[in-house]
PDB file of C-alpha atoms and ligand atoms in Angstrom:
ATOM      1  CA  MET P 225     -10.422 -17.891 -14.653  1.00 98.00           C
ATOM      2  CA  ARG P 226      -8.050 -16.711 -17.372  1.00 98.00           C
ATOM      3  CA  PHE P 227      -7.925 -13.983 -20.023  1.00 99.00           C
ATOM      4  CA  ALA P 228      -5.947 -13.066 -23.148  1.00 99.00           C
ATOM      5  CA  SER P 229      -6.012 -10.491 -25.931  1.00 98.00           C
ATOM      6  CA  LEU P 230      -6.323 -10.903 -29.696  1.00 98.00           C
ATOM      7  CA  GLY P 231      -4.971  -7.383 -30.185  1.00 98.00           C
ATOM      8  CA  SER P 232      -5.573  -3.908 -28.839  1.00 98.00           C
ATOM      9  CA  GLY P 233      -5.550  -0.436 -30.372  1.00 98.00           C
ATOM     10  CA  SER P 234      -7.329   1.743 -32.898  1.00 97.00           C
ATOM     11  CA  GLU P 235      -6.929  -0.904 -35.623  1.00 98.00           C
ATOM     12  CA  GLY P 236      -8.878  -3.562 -33.755  1.00 98.00           C
ATOM     13  CA  ASN P 237      -9.638  -4.993 -30.334  1.00 98.00           C
ATOM     14  CA  GLY P 238     -10.595  -8.361 -28.891  1.00 98.00           C
ATOM     15  CA  LEU P 239     -10.238  -9.854 -25.414  1.00 98.00           C
ATOM     16  CA  VAL P 240     -11.103 -13.413 -24.355  1.00 98.00           C
ATOM     17  CA  VAL P 241     -12.223 -14.200 -20.807  1.00 98.00           C
ATOM     18  CA  GLU P 242     -13.019 -17.720 -19.645  1.00 98.00           C
ATOM     19  CA  SER P 243     -13.994 -19.613 -16.540  1.00 98.00           C
ATOM     20  CA  GLY P 244     -15.644 -22.952 -15.925  1.00 92.00           C
ATOM     21  CA  GLY P 245     -16.210 -23.746 -19.581  1.00 95.00           C
ATOM     22  CA  THR P 246     -17.719 -20.329 -20.370  1.00 98.00           C
ATOM     23  CA  ARG P 247     -15.696 -18.261 -22.819  1.00 98.00           C
ATOM     24  CA  VAL P 248     -16.616 -14.731 -23.913  1.00 98.00           C
ATOM     25  CA  LEU P 249     -14.983 -12.474 -26.474  1.00 98.00           C
ATOM     26  CA  VAL P 250     -15.148  -8.780 -25.560  1.00 99.00           C
ATOM     27  CA  ASP P 251     -15.329  -6.914 -28.904  1.00 98.00           C
ATOM     28  CA  CYS P 252     -14.116  -8.059 -32.297  1.00 98.00           C
ATOM     29  CA  GLY P 253     -12.470  -5.405 -34.427  1.00 98.00           C
ATOM     30  CA  PHE P 254     -10.896  -7.978 -36.757  1.00 98.00           C
ATOM     31  CA  GLY P 255     -12.131  -9.638 -39.929  1.00 98.00           C
ATOM     32  CA  VAL P 256     -13.450 -13.203 -39.885  1.00 97.00           C
ATOM     33  CA  ARG P 257     -10.215 -14.918 -40.936  1.00 98.00           C
ATOM     34  CA  ASP P 258      -7.961 -12.605 -38.930  1.00 98.00           C
ATOM     35  CA  ALA P 259     -10.033 -13.116 -35.766  1.00 98.00           C
ATOM     36  CA  ALA P 260      -9.925 -16.899 -36.224  1.00 98.00           C
ATOM     37  CA  ALA P 261      -6.153 -16.799 -36.721  1.00 98.00           C
ATOM     38  CA  ARG P 262      -5.695 -14.652 -33.615  1.00 98.00           C
ATOM     39  CA  LEU P 263      -7.890 -17.062 -31.591  1.00 98.00           C
ATOM     40  CA  GLY P 264      -5.823 -19.921 -32.995  1.00 98.00           C
ATOM     41  CA  ARG P 265      -2.666 -18.404 -31.505  1.00 98.00           C
ATOM     42  CA  LEU P 266      -4.389 -18.799 -28.120  1.00 98.00           C
ATOM     43  CA  GLY P 267      -5.325 -22.398 -28.878  1.00 98.00           C
ATOM     44  CA  LEU P 268      -9.001 -21.619 -29.503  1.00 98.00           C
ATOM     45  CA  VAL P 269     -11.452 -22.214 -32.332  1.00 98.00           C
ATOM     46  CA  PRO P 270     -14.260 -19.686 -32.946  1.00 98.00           C
ATOM     47  CA  SER P 271     -17.025 -22.214 -32.263  1.00 97.00           C
ATOM     48  CA  SER P 272     -15.764 -22.576 -28.694  1.00 98.00           C
ATOM     49  CA  LEU P 273     -16.920 -19.035 -27.828  1.00 98.00           C
ATOM     50  CA  THR P 274     -20.040 -18.810 -25.663  1.00 98.00           C
ATOM     51  CA  ALA P 275     -20.823 -15.178 -26.520  1.00 98.00           C
ATOM     52  CA  ILE P 276     -19.469 -11.890 -27.815  1.00 98.00           C
ATOM     53  CA  LEU P 277     -19.817  -8.815 -25.590  1.00 98.00           C
ATOM     54  CA  VAL P 278     -19.655  -5.469 -27.382  1.00 98.00           C
ATOM     55  CA  THR P 279     -18.454  -2.302 -25.629  1.00 98.00           C
ATOM     56  CA  HIS P 280     -19.568   0.291 -28.209  1.00 98.00           C
ATOM     57  CA  GLU P 281     -20.126   0.885 -31.905  1.00 98.00           C
ATOM     58  CA  HIS P 282     -16.708   2.201 -32.994  1.00 98.00           C
ATOM     59  CA  SER P 283     -15.350   0.003 -35.751  1.00 98.00           C
ATOM     60  CA  ASP P 284     -12.194  -1.027 -33.891  1.00 98.00           C
ATOM     61  CA  HIS P 285     -14.578  -2.803 -31.463  1.00 98.00           C
ATOM     62  CA  VAL P 286     -17.652  -3.842 -33.427  1.00 98.00           C
ATOM     63  CA  GLY P 287     -16.301  -3.899 -36.985  1.00 98.00           C
ATOM     64  CA  GLY P 288     -15.774  -7.654 -37.127  1.00 98.00           C
ATOM     65  CA  VAL P 289     -18.688  -8.685 -34.912  1.00 98.00           C
ATOM     66  CA  PRO P 290     -21.576  -9.193 -37.370  1.00 97.00           C
ATOM     67  CA  ALA P 291     -19.677 -11.342 -39.868  1.00 97.00           C
ATOM     68  CA  PHE P 292     -17.797 -13.325 -37.229  1.00 98.00           C
ATOM     69  CA  ALA P 293     -20.877 -13.969 -35.070  1.00 97.00           C
ATOM     70  CA  ALA P 294     -22.993 -14.936 -38.080  1.00 96.00           C
ATOM     71  CA  ARG P 295     -20.327 -17.238 -39.518  1.00 96.00           C
ATOM     72  CA  HIS P 296     -19.842 -19.138 -36.271  1.00 97.00           C
ATOM     73  CA  GLY P 297     -23.324 -18.844 -34.731  1.00 96.00           C
ATOM     74  CA  ILE P 298     -22.172 -16.925 -31.669  1.00 98.00           C
ATOM     75  CA  PRO P 299     -24.710 -14.907 -29.590  1.00 98.00           C
ATOM     76  CA  VAL P 300     -23.952 -11.179 -29.233  1.00 98.00           C
ATOM     77  CA  TRP P 301     -24.643  -8.890 -26.264  1.00 98.00           C
ATOM     78  CA  ALA P 302     -24.596  -5.091 -26.467  1.00 98.00           C
ATOM     79  CA  THR P 303     -26.309  -2.125 -24.832  1.00 98.00           C
ATOM     80  CA  PHE P 304     -29.601  -0.971 -26.336  1.00 98.00           C
ATOM     81  CA  GLY P 305     -27.859   2.243 -27.375  1.00 98.00           C
ATOM     82  CA  THR P 306     -25.064   0.370 -29.154  1.00 98.00           C
ATOM     83  CA  LEU P 307     -27.608  -1.853 -30.882  1.00 98.00           C
ATOM     84  CA  ALA P 308     -29.509   1.208 -32.067  1.00 97.00           C
ATOM     85  CA  ALA P 309     -26.280   2.587 -33.527  1.00 98.00           C
ATOM     86  CA  VAL P 310     -25.399  -0.649 -35.381  1.00 97.00           C
ATOM     87  CA  SER P 311     -28.900  -1.755 -36.379  1.00 94.00           C
ATOM     88  CA  ALA P 312     -28.136  -1.664 -40.098  1.00 93.00           C
ATOM     89  CA  ARG P 313     -25.009  -3.800 -39.722  1.00 93.00           C
ATOM     90  CA  PHE P 314     -26.776  -6.318 -37.421  1.00 94.00           C
ATOM     91  CA  GLU P 315     -29.845  -6.692 -39.636  1.00 92.00           C
ATOM     92  CA  GLY P 316     -31.026 -10.276 -40.010  1.00 89.00           C
ATOM     93  CA  MET P 317     -28.800 -11.589 -37.207  1.00 91.00           C
ATOM     94  CA  SER P 318     -30.422 -13.917 -34.703  1.00 88.00           C
ATOM     95  CA  HIS P 319     -29.289 -14.260 -31.084  1.00 96.00           C
ATOM     96  CA  VAL P 320     -28.561 -10.588 -30.461  1.00 97.00           C
ATOM     97  CA  TYR P 321     -29.346  -9.503 -26.903  1.00 97.00           C
ATOM     98  CA  GLY P 322     -29.674  -5.959 -25.611  1.00 98.00           C
ATOM     99  CA  PHE P 323     -29.099  -4.767 -22.072  1.00 98.00           C
ATOM    100  CA  ASP P 324     -29.201  -1.511 -20.161  1.00 98.00           C
ATOM    101  CA  SER P 325     -25.758  -0.106 -19.354  1.00 98.00           C
ATOM    102  CA  HIS P 326     -26.572  -0.127 -15.617  1.00 96.00           C
ATOM    103  CA  ASP P 327     -27.845  -3.729 -15.378  1.00 97.00           C
ATOM    104  CA  GLY P 328     -25.594  -6.697 -14.712  1.00 98.00           C
ATOM    105  CA  PHE P 329     -26.311 -10.132 -16.165  1.00 98.00           C
ATOM    106  CA  ALA P 330     -24.828 -13.612 -16.324  1.00 98.00           C
ATOM    107  CA  ILE P 331     -23.499 -15.591 -19.259  1.00 98.00           C
ATOM    108  CA  ASP P 332     -23.345 -19.139 -17.885  1.00 97.00           C
ATOM    109  CA  ALA P 333     -20.464 -19.159 -15.358  1.00 96.00           C
ATOM    110  CA  LEU P 334     -19.476 -15.513 -15.871  1.00 98.00           C
ATOM    111  CA  GLU P 335     -21.043 -12.531 -14.087  1.00 98.00           C
ATOM    112  CA  VAL P 336     -20.972  -9.481 -16.338  1.00 98.00           C
ATOM    113  CA  THR P 337     -21.185  -5.989 -14.864  1.00 98.00           C
ATOM    114  CA  PRO P 338     -21.363  -3.250 -17.497  1.00 98.00           C
ATOM    115  CA  VAL P 339     -19.673   0.018 -16.535  1.00 98.00           C
ATOM    116  CA  PRO P 340     -20.980   3.114 -18.364  1.00 98.00           C
ATOM    117  CA  VAL P 341     -18.129   5.349 -19.546  1.00 98.00           C
ATOM    118  CA  PRO P 342     -17.817   8.878 -20.994  1.00 98.00           C
ATOM    119  CA  HIS P 343     -16.939   8.284 -24.665  1.00 98.00           C
ATOM    120  CA  ASP P 344     -18.274   9.622 -27.960  1.00 98.00           C
ATOM    121  CA  ALA P 345     -20.611   6.720 -28.676  1.00 98.00           C
ATOM    122  CA  ARG P 346     -24.333   6.095 -28.163  1.00 98.00           C
ATOM    123  CA  GLU P 347     -24.299   4.033 -24.927  1.00 98.00           C
ATOM    124  CA  PRO P 348     -20.687   2.935 -24.383  1.00 98.00           C
ATOM    125  CA  VAL P 349     -19.744   0.548 -21.599  1.00 98.00           C
ATOM    126  CA  GLN P 350     -16.723  -1.279 -20.320  1.00 98.00           C
ATOM    127  CA  TYR P 351     -16.937  -4.407 -18.202  1.00 98.00           C
ATOM    128  CA  VAL P 352     -16.100  -6.040 -14.928  1.00 98.00           C
ATOM    129  CA  ILE P 353     -16.290  -9.802 -15.475  1.00 98.00           C
ATOM    130  CA  GLY P 354     -16.182 -12.253 -12.593  1.00 98.00           C
ATOM    131  CA  ASP P 355     -16.749 -15.905 -11.778  1.00 98.00           C
ATOM    132  CA  GLY P 356     -17.765 -15.484  -8.139  1.00 97.00           C
ATOM    133  CA  ALA P 357     -14.184 -15.822  -6.902  1.00 97.00           C
ATOM    134  CA  ARG P 358     -12.162 -13.423  -9.082  1.00 98.00           C
ATOM    135  CA  ARG P 359     -12.937 -10.246 -11.025  1.00 98.00           C
ATOM    136  CA  LEU P 360     -11.309  -8.774 -14.133  1.00 98.00           C
ATOM    137  CA  GLY P 361     -11.867  -5.097 -14.907  1.00 98.00           C
ATOM    138  CA  VAL P 362     -11.628  -3.948 -18.523  1.00 98.00           C
ATOM    139  CA  LEU P 363     -11.478  -0.208 -19.094  1.00 98.00           C
ATOM    140  CA  THR P 364     -10.638   1.362 -22.446  1.00 98.00           C
ATOM    141  CA  ASP P 365     -12.244   3.999 -24.644  1.00 98.00           C
ATOM    142  CA  LEU P 366     -13.141   6.681 -22.130  1.00 98.00           C
ATOM    143  CA  GLY P 367     -12.206  10.353 -22.036  1.00 98.00           C
ATOM    144  CA  VAL P 368     -12.190  10.792 -18.286  1.00 98.00           C
ATOM    145  CA  SER P 369     -12.692   8.647 -15.223  1.00 98.00           C
ATOM    146  CA  THR P 370     -15.797   8.881 -13.026  1.00 98.00           C
ATOM    147  CA  ALA P 371     -16.628   7.975  -9.436  1.00 98.00           C
ATOM    148  CA  HIS P 372     -18.711   5.079 -10.776  1.00 98.00           C
ATOM    149  CA  VAL P 373     -15.832   3.789 -12.928  1.00 98.00           C
ATOM    150  CA  GLU P 374     -13.506   3.827  -9.939  1.00 98.00           C
ATOM    151  CA  ALA P 375     -16.017   2.180  -7.595  1.00 98.00           C
ATOM    152  CA  SER P 376     -16.518  -0.552 -10.207  1.00 98.00           C
ATOM    153  CA  LEU P 377     -12.806  -1.240 -10.723  1.00 98.00           C
ATOM    154  CA  SER P 378     -11.861  -1.078  -7.076  1.00 98.00           C
ATOM    155  CA  GLY P 379     -10.729  -4.397  -5.617  1.00 98.00           C
ATOM    156  CA  CYS P 380     -10.400  -6.220  -8.945  1.00 98.00           C
ATOM    157  CA  ASP P 381      -7.910  -9.106  -9.258  1.00 98.00           C
ATOM    158  CA  ALA P 382      -6.809  -8.007 -12.730  1.00 98.00           C
ATOM    159  CA  LEU P 383      -7.135  -4.872 -14.851  1.00 98.00           C
ATOM    160  CA  VAL P 384      -6.836  -4.137 -18.551  1.00 98.00           C
ATOM    161  CA  LEU P 385      -6.523  -0.365 -18.529  1.00 98.00           C
ATOM    162  CA  GLU P 386      -6.408   2.141 -21.358  1.00 98.00           C
ATOM    163  CA  CYS P 387      -3.150   4.078 -21.735  1.00 98.00           C
ATOM    164  CA  ASN P 388      -4.035   5.710 -25.027  1.00 98.00           C
ATOM    165  CA  HIS P 389      -1.576   8.517 -25.298  1.00 98.00           C
ATOM    166  CA  ASP P 390       1.129  10.578 -23.708  1.00 98.00           C
ATOM    167  CA  ARG P 391      -0.224  14.128 -23.507  1.00 98.00           C
ATOM    168  CA  GLU P 392       2.966  15.746 -24.750  1.00 98.00           C
ATOM    169  CA  LEU P 393       3.369  13.364 -27.711  1.00 98.00           C
ATOM    170  CA  LEU P 394      -0.265  14.015 -28.693  1.00 97.00           C
ATOM    171  CA  GLU P 395       0.112  17.793 -28.367  1.00 97.00           C
ATOM    172  CA  THR P 396       3.360  18.010 -30.305  1.00 97.00           C
ATOM    173  CA  GLY P 397       2.565  15.258 -32.826  1.00 96.00           C
ATOM    174  CA  ASP P 398       1.252  15.751 -36.330  1.00 95.00           C
ATOM    175  CA  TYR P 399      -2.379  14.681 -35.861  1.00 96.00           C
ATOM    176  CA  PRO P 400      -4.820  17.292 -37.256  1.00 97.00           C
ATOM    177  CA  TYR P 401      -5.988  19.701 -34.567  1.00 97.00           C
ATOM    178  CA  PRO P 402      -9.650  18.503 -34.499  1.00 97.00           C
ATOM    179  CA  LEU P 403      -8.489  14.906 -34.013  1.00 97.00           C
ATOM    180  CA  LYS P 404      -6.194  15.982 -31.168  1.00 97.00           C
ATOM    181  CA  GLN P 405      -9.151  17.763 -29.581  1.00 97.00           C
ATOM    182  CA  ARG P 406     -11.347  14.674 -29.928  1.00 97.00           C
ATOM    183  CA  ILE P 407      -8.783  12.294 -28.409  1.00 97.00           C
ATOM    184  CA  ALA P 408      -7.913  14.614 -25.521  1.00 97.00           C
ATOM    185  CA  GLY P 409     -11.549  15.573 -24.852  1.00 97.00           C
ATOM    186  CA  ARG P 410     -13.896  14.356 -22.132  1.00 97.00           C
ATOM    187  CA  LEU P 411     -15.459  11.862 -24.563  1.00 98.00           C
ATOM    188  CA  GLY P 412     -12.156  10.750 -26.073  1.00 98.00           C
ATOM    189  CA  HIS P 413      -9.379   8.554 -24.756  1.00 98.00           C
ATOM    190  CA  LEU P 414      -7.460   8.182 -21.505  1.00 98.00           C
ATOM    191  CA  HIS P 415      -3.873   9.437 -21.327  1.00 98.00           C
ATOM    192  CA  ASN P 416      -1.166   7.687 -19.314  1.00 98.00           C
ATOM    193  CA  GLU P 417      -1.310  10.010 -16.300  1.00 98.00           C
ATOM    194  CA  ALA P 418      -5.106   9.769 -16.104  1.00 98.00           C
ATOM    195  CA  ALA P 419      -4.825   5.967 -16.072  1.00 98.00           C
ATOM    196  CA  ALA P 420      -2.194   6.204 -13.334  1.00 98.00           C
ATOM    197  CA  GLU P 421      -4.468   8.510 -11.310  1.00 98.00           C
ATOM    198  CA  ILE P 422      -7.243   5.899 -11.443  1.00 98.00           C
ATOM    199  CA  LEU P 423      -4.846   3.288 -10.033  1.00 98.00           C
ATOM    200  CA  ALA P 424      -3.813   5.667  -7.276  1.00 98.00           C
ATOM    201  CA  ARG P 425      -7.453   6.198  -6.239  1.00 98.00           C
ATOM    202  CA  ILE P 426      -8.816   2.620  -6.291  1.00 98.00           C
ATOM    203  CA  ASP P 427      -8.159  -0.419  -4.110  1.00 98.00           C
ATOM    204  CA  THR P 428      -5.378  -2.382  -5.835  1.00 98.00           C
ATOM    205  CA  SER P 429      -4.618  -4.689  -2.907  1.00 98.00           C
ATOM    206  CA  ARG P 430      -5.856  -7.774  -4.818  1.00 98.00           C
ATOM    207  CA  LEU P 431      -4.267  -6.832  -8.127  1.00 98.00           C
ATOM    208  CA  ALA P 432      -2.398  -9.801  -9.624  1.00 98.00           C
ATOM    209  CA  HIS P 433      -2.285  -8.554 -13.244  1.00 98.00           C
ATOM    210  CA  ILE P 434      -2.290  -5.173 -14.915  1.00 98.00           C
ATOM    211  CA  VAL P 435      -2.095  -4.692 -18.663  1.00 98.00           C
ATOM    212  CA  ALA P 436      -1.916  -1.323 -20.420  1.00 98.00           C
ATOM    213  CA  ALA P 437      -4.186  -1.361 -23.479  1.00 98.00           C
ATOM    214  CA  HIS P 438      -5.362   0.621 -26.520  1.00 98.00           C
ATOM    215  CA  LEU P 439      -1.964   2.378 -26.856  1.00 98.00           C
ATOM    216  CA  SER P 440      -1.723   4.860 -29.709  1.00 98.00           C
ATOM    217  CA  GLN P 441       0.975   3.847 -32.184  1.00 97.00           C
ATOM    218  CA  GLN P 442       1.740   7.527 -32.877  1.00 97.00           C
ATOM    219  CA  ASN P 443       1.243   9.198 -29.519  1.00 98.00           C
ATOM    220  CA  ASN P 444       2.522   6.709 -26.978  1.00 98.00           C
ATOM    221  CA  THR P 445       5.193   4.122 -26.250  1.00 98.00           C
ATOM    222  CA  PRO P 446       5.063   1.011 -24.056  1.00 98.00           C
ATOM    223  CA  GLU P 447       7.855   2.527 -21.946  1.00 98.00           C
ATOM    224  CA  LEU P 448       5.862   5.692 -21.180  1.00 98.00           C
ATOM    225  CA  ALA P 449       2.716   3.725 -20.338  1.00 98.00           C
ATOM    226  CA  ARG P 450       4.641   1.313 -18.112  1.00 98.00           C
ATOM    227  CA  ALA P 451       6.419   4.155 -16.305  1.00 98.00           C
ATOM    228  CA  ALA P 452       3.137   5.954 -15.543  1.00 98.00           C
ATOM    229  CA  LEU P 453       1.338   2.891 -14.183  1.00 98.00           C
ATOM    230  CA  ALA P 454       4.371   1.582 -12.296  1.00 98.00           C
ATOM    231  CA  GLY P 455       4.711   4.988 -10.638  1.00 98.00           C
ATOM    232  CA  ALA P 456       1.153   4.761  -9.320  1.00 98.00           C
ATOM    233  CA  LEU P 457       1.488   1.160  -8.129  1.00 98.00           C
ATOM    234  CA  GLY P 458       5.043   1.429  -6.796  1.00 97.00           C
ATOM    235  CA  CYS P 459       6.047  -1.653  -8.784  1.00 97.00           C
ATOM    236  CA  ALA P 460       8.730  -2.439 -11.345  1.00 98.00           C
ATOM    237  CA  PRO P 461       7.811  -1.246 -14.860  1.00 98.00           C
ATOM    238  CA  GLU P 462       8.405  -4.785 -16.187  1.00 98.00           C
ATOM    239  CA  TRP P 463       5.435  -5.998 -14.109  1.00 98.00           C
ATOM    240  CA  ILE P 464       3.064  -3.906 -16.253  1.00 98.00           C
ATOM    241  CA  GLY P 465       1.872  -5.876 -19.282  1.00 98.00           C
ATOM    242  CA  ILE P 466       1.226  -4.339 -22.694  1.00 98.00           C
ATOM    243  CA  ALA P 467      -1.650  -5.299 -24.998  1.00 98.00           C
ATOM    244  CA  GLU P 468      -0.063  -5.066 -28.438  1.00 98.00           C
ATOM    245  CA  GLN P 469      -1.964  -4.164 -31.599  1.00 98.00           C
ATOM    246  CA  ALA P 470      -0.465  -7.022 -33.600  1.00 98.00           C
ATOM    247  CA  THR P 471      -0.240  -9.740 -30.983  1.00 98.00           C
ATOM    248  CA  GLY P 472      -2.410  -8.766 -27.992  1.00 98.00           C
ATOM    249  CA  PHE P 473      -1.107 -10.694 -25.001  1.00 98.00           C
ATOM    250  CA  ASP P 474      -0.966 -14.336 -24.015  1.00 98.00           C
ATOM    251  CA  TRP P 475      -3.145 -16.069 -21.406  1.00 98.00           C
ATOM    252  CA  ARG P 476      -2.973 -14.737 -17.888  1.00 98.00           C
ATOM    253  CA  GLU P 477      -4.337 -16.909 -15.082  1.00 98.00           C
ATOM    254  CA  LEU P 478      -6.303 -15.661 -12.096  1.00 96.00           C
TER     255      LEU P 478
HETATM  256 ZN1  LIG Z 622     -11.254   1.905 -29.449  1.00 81.85          ZN
HETATM  257 ZN1  LIG Z 623     -14.151   4.095 -29.109  1.00 81.85          ZN
END
């Protein structure tokens, strides 16, 4: 099993996970040509994707999905709530599959476990994706953690974990007050310390990879995110990967 990122942040997200010939793209917040170019950097062509999994209807996650899926004939999976929110954009698309945010399912060799999260969307989920031997937990776009989130992520072999903002940089920065309130709220985004607290509470004994993701360009730095997560894990900051907006991150093997 291996995984890589096309890019991560409020300007677009995409994560590829593959095992045994099955290859899924989690979200596509990039245009058709941009997404293909980003896949190309990882040595992939769009037609090699088995499916696209959507986390929620915000445009940095679903914005590129309809055009990209239609162009390349890729099936799309999303919660019923997400599908209700994007129905106009998905009109006329074939091979769109809905699921309930509490029900797991399989896409060929990959076991997909949706994880419902508190976020300001209709039925947002994140995912734990496994192949029977290894499990990758993906957790971005949530305001606060929950017992269910932590039970789901516990014991994973790899984690891609939101470190959206540093609380002080957000508070003292020049975002408009309502936007600050939204980001810091219970249905907003996870700050570095909250991400670190999740790591401190779950079983990380199998953890072979951790990547900080969805970093705010304005309200965070890779150094702050690394320091917070490394503090929780008791590891060197350099061991913490960063999912960059422009370049994502390269393949990581499990
Ligand atoms: Zn997002
Ligand atoms: Zn979102």
